[in-house]
């Protein structure tokens, strides 16, 4: 499948560190490196930065975050139920998934953790995958914020390691 690249001009706020050579572009490219993530809900690259004629993709994100959360809610019901009861959590949502992420790691460290609660389970790994992709959205927001405030050189260490398009 060919990648569709759309260019939009985003006026970066004027500041001393602004890099006029960096341009944000919208792309639509499927993420094929992690089959497990795409089984939760489709994942794709949506944004790239063009700098000195080089394109740098940002991190892939879910195409439909609500669908991803619904899938995990269904597929990982036993784990979510345990975490919800143990940590007095509301049902998992976009506003509280960090609480579930922390609870998942905390529960796995407990001495009285159920023996079935471990990384060898598909549903446990599905939750880890969900959290990884949700973190990508936050990472992309941080990259774009720093690009706007400080310029391209400030984001190079934050870009994904395989960023060529």
Short mmCIF file of C-alpha atoms in Angstrom, two decimals:
data_model
loop_
_atom_site.label_atom_id
_atom_site.label_comp_id
_atom_site.label_asym_id
_atom_site.label_seq_id
_atom_site.Cartn_x
_atom_site.Cartn_y
_atom_site.Cartn_z
CA UNK A 1 0.00 0.00 0.00
CA UNK A 2 1.40 3.36 -0.96
CA UNK A 3 1.72 6.06 1.67
CA UNK A 4 -0.34 9.15 1.15
CA UNK A 5 1.50 12.30 2.14
CA UNK A 6 -0.43 15.49 2.65
CA UNK A 7 1.41 18.68 3.45
CA UNK A 8 -0.15 21.29 5.64
CA UNK A 9 1.40 24.46 6.82
CA UNK A 10 1.31 24.86 10.55
CA UNK A 11 2.39 28.29 11.66
CA UNK A 12 4.80 27.76 14.50
CA UNK A 13 4.62 30.46 17.10
CA UNK A 14 7.31 33.05 16.75
CA UNK A 15 10.13 32.55 19.20
CA UNK A 16 13.90 32.82 19.17
CA UNK A 17 14.34 29.07 18.80
CA UNK A 18 11.91 28.57 15.94
CA UNK A 19 13.36 26.54 13.10
CA UNK A 20 11.78 27.77 9.86
CA UNK A 21 13.11 24.75 7.95
CA UNK A 22 10.98 22.21 9.87
CA UNK A 23 7.57 21.47 8.39
CA UNK A 24 4.85 19.26 9.85
CA UNK A 25 3.13 16.99 7.32
CA UNK A 26 0.12 14.73 7.61
CA UNK A 27 0.70 11.19 6.36
CA UNK A 28 -1.42 8.07 6.26
CA UNK A 29 0.75 4.98 6.42
CA UNK A 30 -0.15 1.66 8.06
CA UNK A 31 2.02 0.48 10.92
CA UNK A 32 3.13 -3.03 10.08
CA UNK A 33 5.96 -3.62 12.55
CA UNK A 34 3.74 -4.81 15.41
CA UNK A 35 1.03 -7.24 14.37
CA UNK A 36 -0.31 -7.42 17.95
CA UNK A 37 -1.07 -3.70 18.05
CA UNK A 38 -3.08 -3.92 14.84
CA UNK A 39 -5.09 -6.82 16.26
CA UNK A 40 -6.33 -4.48 18.99
CA UNK A 41 -7.28 -1.77 16.49
CA UNK A 42 -5.61 -0.41 13.34
CA UNK A 43 -2.44 1.58 13.99
CA UNK A 44 -0.81 3.99 11.56
CA UNK A 45 1.66 6.79 11.15
CA UNK A 46 -0.21 10.08 10.88
CA UNK A 47 2.40 12.79 11.19
CA UNK A 48 5.92 13.41 9.93
CA UNK A 49 8.35 16.30 10.14
CA UNK A 50 10.24 17.39 7.05
CA UNK A 51 13.57 18.98 7.85
CA UNK A 52 16.28 19.74 5.30
CA UNK A 53 14.57 17.52 2.71
CA UNK A 54 14.45 14.54 5.11
CA UNK A 55 11.19 13.10 6.43
CA UNK A 56 10.93 11.89 10.01
CA UNK A 57 7.82 9.96 10.99
CA UNK A 58 6.45 10.46 14.46
CA UNK A 59 5.27 7.49 16.50
CA UNK A 60 2.35 5.38 15.23
CA UNK A 61 -0.99 5.75 16.99
CA UNK A 62 -4.37 4.04 16.98
CA UNK A 63 -6.69 5.16 14.21
CA UNK A 64 -9.60 4.86 16.65
CA UNK A 65 -8.60 5.00 20.31
CA UNK A 66 -12.14 4.29 21.52
CA UNK A 67 -12.18 1.11 19.45
CA UNK A 68 -8.82 0.08 20.93
CA UNK A 69 -10.10 0.63 24.47
CA UNK A 70 -13.31 -1.31 23.71
CA UNK A 71 -11.32 -4.22 22.27
CA UNK A 72 -9.05 -4.37 25.30
CA UNK A 73 -12.03 -4.05 27.64
CA UNK A 74 -13.47 -7.17 26.04
CA UNK A 75 -10.26 -9.16 25.49
CA UNK A 76 -8.71 -8.37 28.87
CA UNK A 77 -11.82 -8.43 31.07
CA UNK A 78 -10.29 -10.68 33.77
CA UNK A 79 -7.23 -8.49 34.22
CA UNK A 80 -9.22 -5.26 34.07
CA UNK A 81 -11.70 -6.61 36.63
CA UNK A 82 -8.88 -7.56 39.01
CA UNK A 83 -7.22 -4.16 38.66
CA UNK A 84 -10.51 -2.29 38.96
CA UNK A 85 -11.38 -4.07 42.22
CA UNK A 86 -7.86 -4.08 43.70
CA UNK A 87 -7.17 -0.42 42.99
CA UNK A 88 -10.73 0.97 43.14
CA UNK A 89 -10.62 2.17 39.53
CA UNK A 90 -13.36 3.36 37.22
CA UNK A 91 -13.72 1.40 33.95
CA UNK A 92 -10.71 1.95 31.69
CA UNK A 93 -10.94 5.03 29.49
CA UNK A 94 -8.77 7.55 27.73
CA UNK A 95 -8.77 9.67 30.88
CA UNK A 96 -7.60 6.95 33.29
CA UNK A 97 -5.54 4.45 31.32
CA UNK A 98 -2.38 5.64 33.11
CA UNK A 99 -3.91 4.48 36.37
CA UNK A 100 -4.44 1.04 34.86
CA UNK A 101 -0.89 1.02 33.53
CA UNK A 102 0.48 1.78 36.99
CA UNK A 103 -1.87 -0.72 38.60
CA UNK A 104 -0.82 -3.45 36.15
CA UNK A 105 2.84 -3.06 37.08
CA UNK A 106 2.09 -2.69 40.78
CA UNK A 107 -0.13 -5.79 40.83
CA UNK A 108 2.52 -7.87 39.06
CA UNK A 109 5.00 -6.97 41.83
CA UNK A 110 2.70 -7.99 44.71
CA UNK A 111 3.62 -11.13 46.62
CA UNK A 112 -0.02 -12.23 46.63
CA UNK A 113 -0.44 -11.64 42.90
CA UNK A 114 -2.50 -14.44 41.30
CA UNK A 115 -0.28 -16.95 39.49
CA UNK A 116 -2.20 -16.40 36.24
CA UNK A 117 -1.36 -12.69 36.26
CA UNK A 118 1.87 -12.56 34.23
CA UNK A 119 3.51 -11.74 30.91
CA UNK A 120 2.96 -15.23 29.53
CA UNK A 121 -0.74 -14.45 29.05
CA UNK A 122 -1.92 -12.95 25.78
CA UNK A 123 -4.33 -10.58 27.51
CA UNK A 124 -1.56 -9.24 29.77
CA UNK A 125 0.63 -8.55 26.73
CA UNK A 126 -2.33 -6.99 24.91
CA UNK A 127 -2.64 -4.47 27.72
CA UNK A 128 1.09 -3.71 27.54
CA UNK A 129 0.71 -3.17 23.80
CA UNK A 130 -2.27 -0.85 24.34
CA UNK A 131 -0.28 1.25 26.79
CA UNK A 132 2.71 1.43 24.45
CA UNK A 133 0.62 2.78 21.58
CA UNK A 134 -1.30 5.20 23.83
CA UNK A 135 2.04 6.54 25.09
CA UNK A 136 2.98 7.25 21.48
CA UNK A 137 0.25 9.89 21.26
CA UNK A 138 1.72 11.69 24.27
CA UNK A 139 5.24 11.38 22.89
CA UNK A 140 4.11 12.87 19.57
CA UNK A 141 2.46 15.79 21.37
CA UNK A 142 5.70 16.44 23.27
CA UNK A 143 7.79 16.29 20.08
CA UNK A 144 5.51 18.77 18.32
CA UNK A 145 5.49 21.08 21.35
CA UNK A 146 9.30 21.10 21.52
CA UNK A 147 9.57 21.59 17.78
CA UNK A 148 7.38 24.65 18.05
CA UNK A 149 9.15 26.07 21.09
CA UNK A 150 12.78 25.13 20.50
CA UNK A 151 13.25 23.94 16.93
CA UNK A 152 14.22 20.70 15.24
CA UNK A 153 17.54 20.13 17.01
CA UNK A 154 15.69 19.85 20.34
CA UNK A 155 13.65 16.84 19.19
CA UNK A 156 16.19 14.63 17.45
CA UNK A 157 16.70 12.33 20.45
CA UNK A 158 12.93 11.97 20.87
CA UNK A 159 12.21 10.80 17.33
CA UNK A 160 11.60 7.08 16.69
CA UNK A 161 14.82 5.25 15.86
CA UNK A 162 13.53 4.04 12.47
CA UNK A 163 12.07 7.21 11.13
CA UNK A 164 12.82 7.16 7.42
CA UNK A 165 9.87 7.13 5.06
#
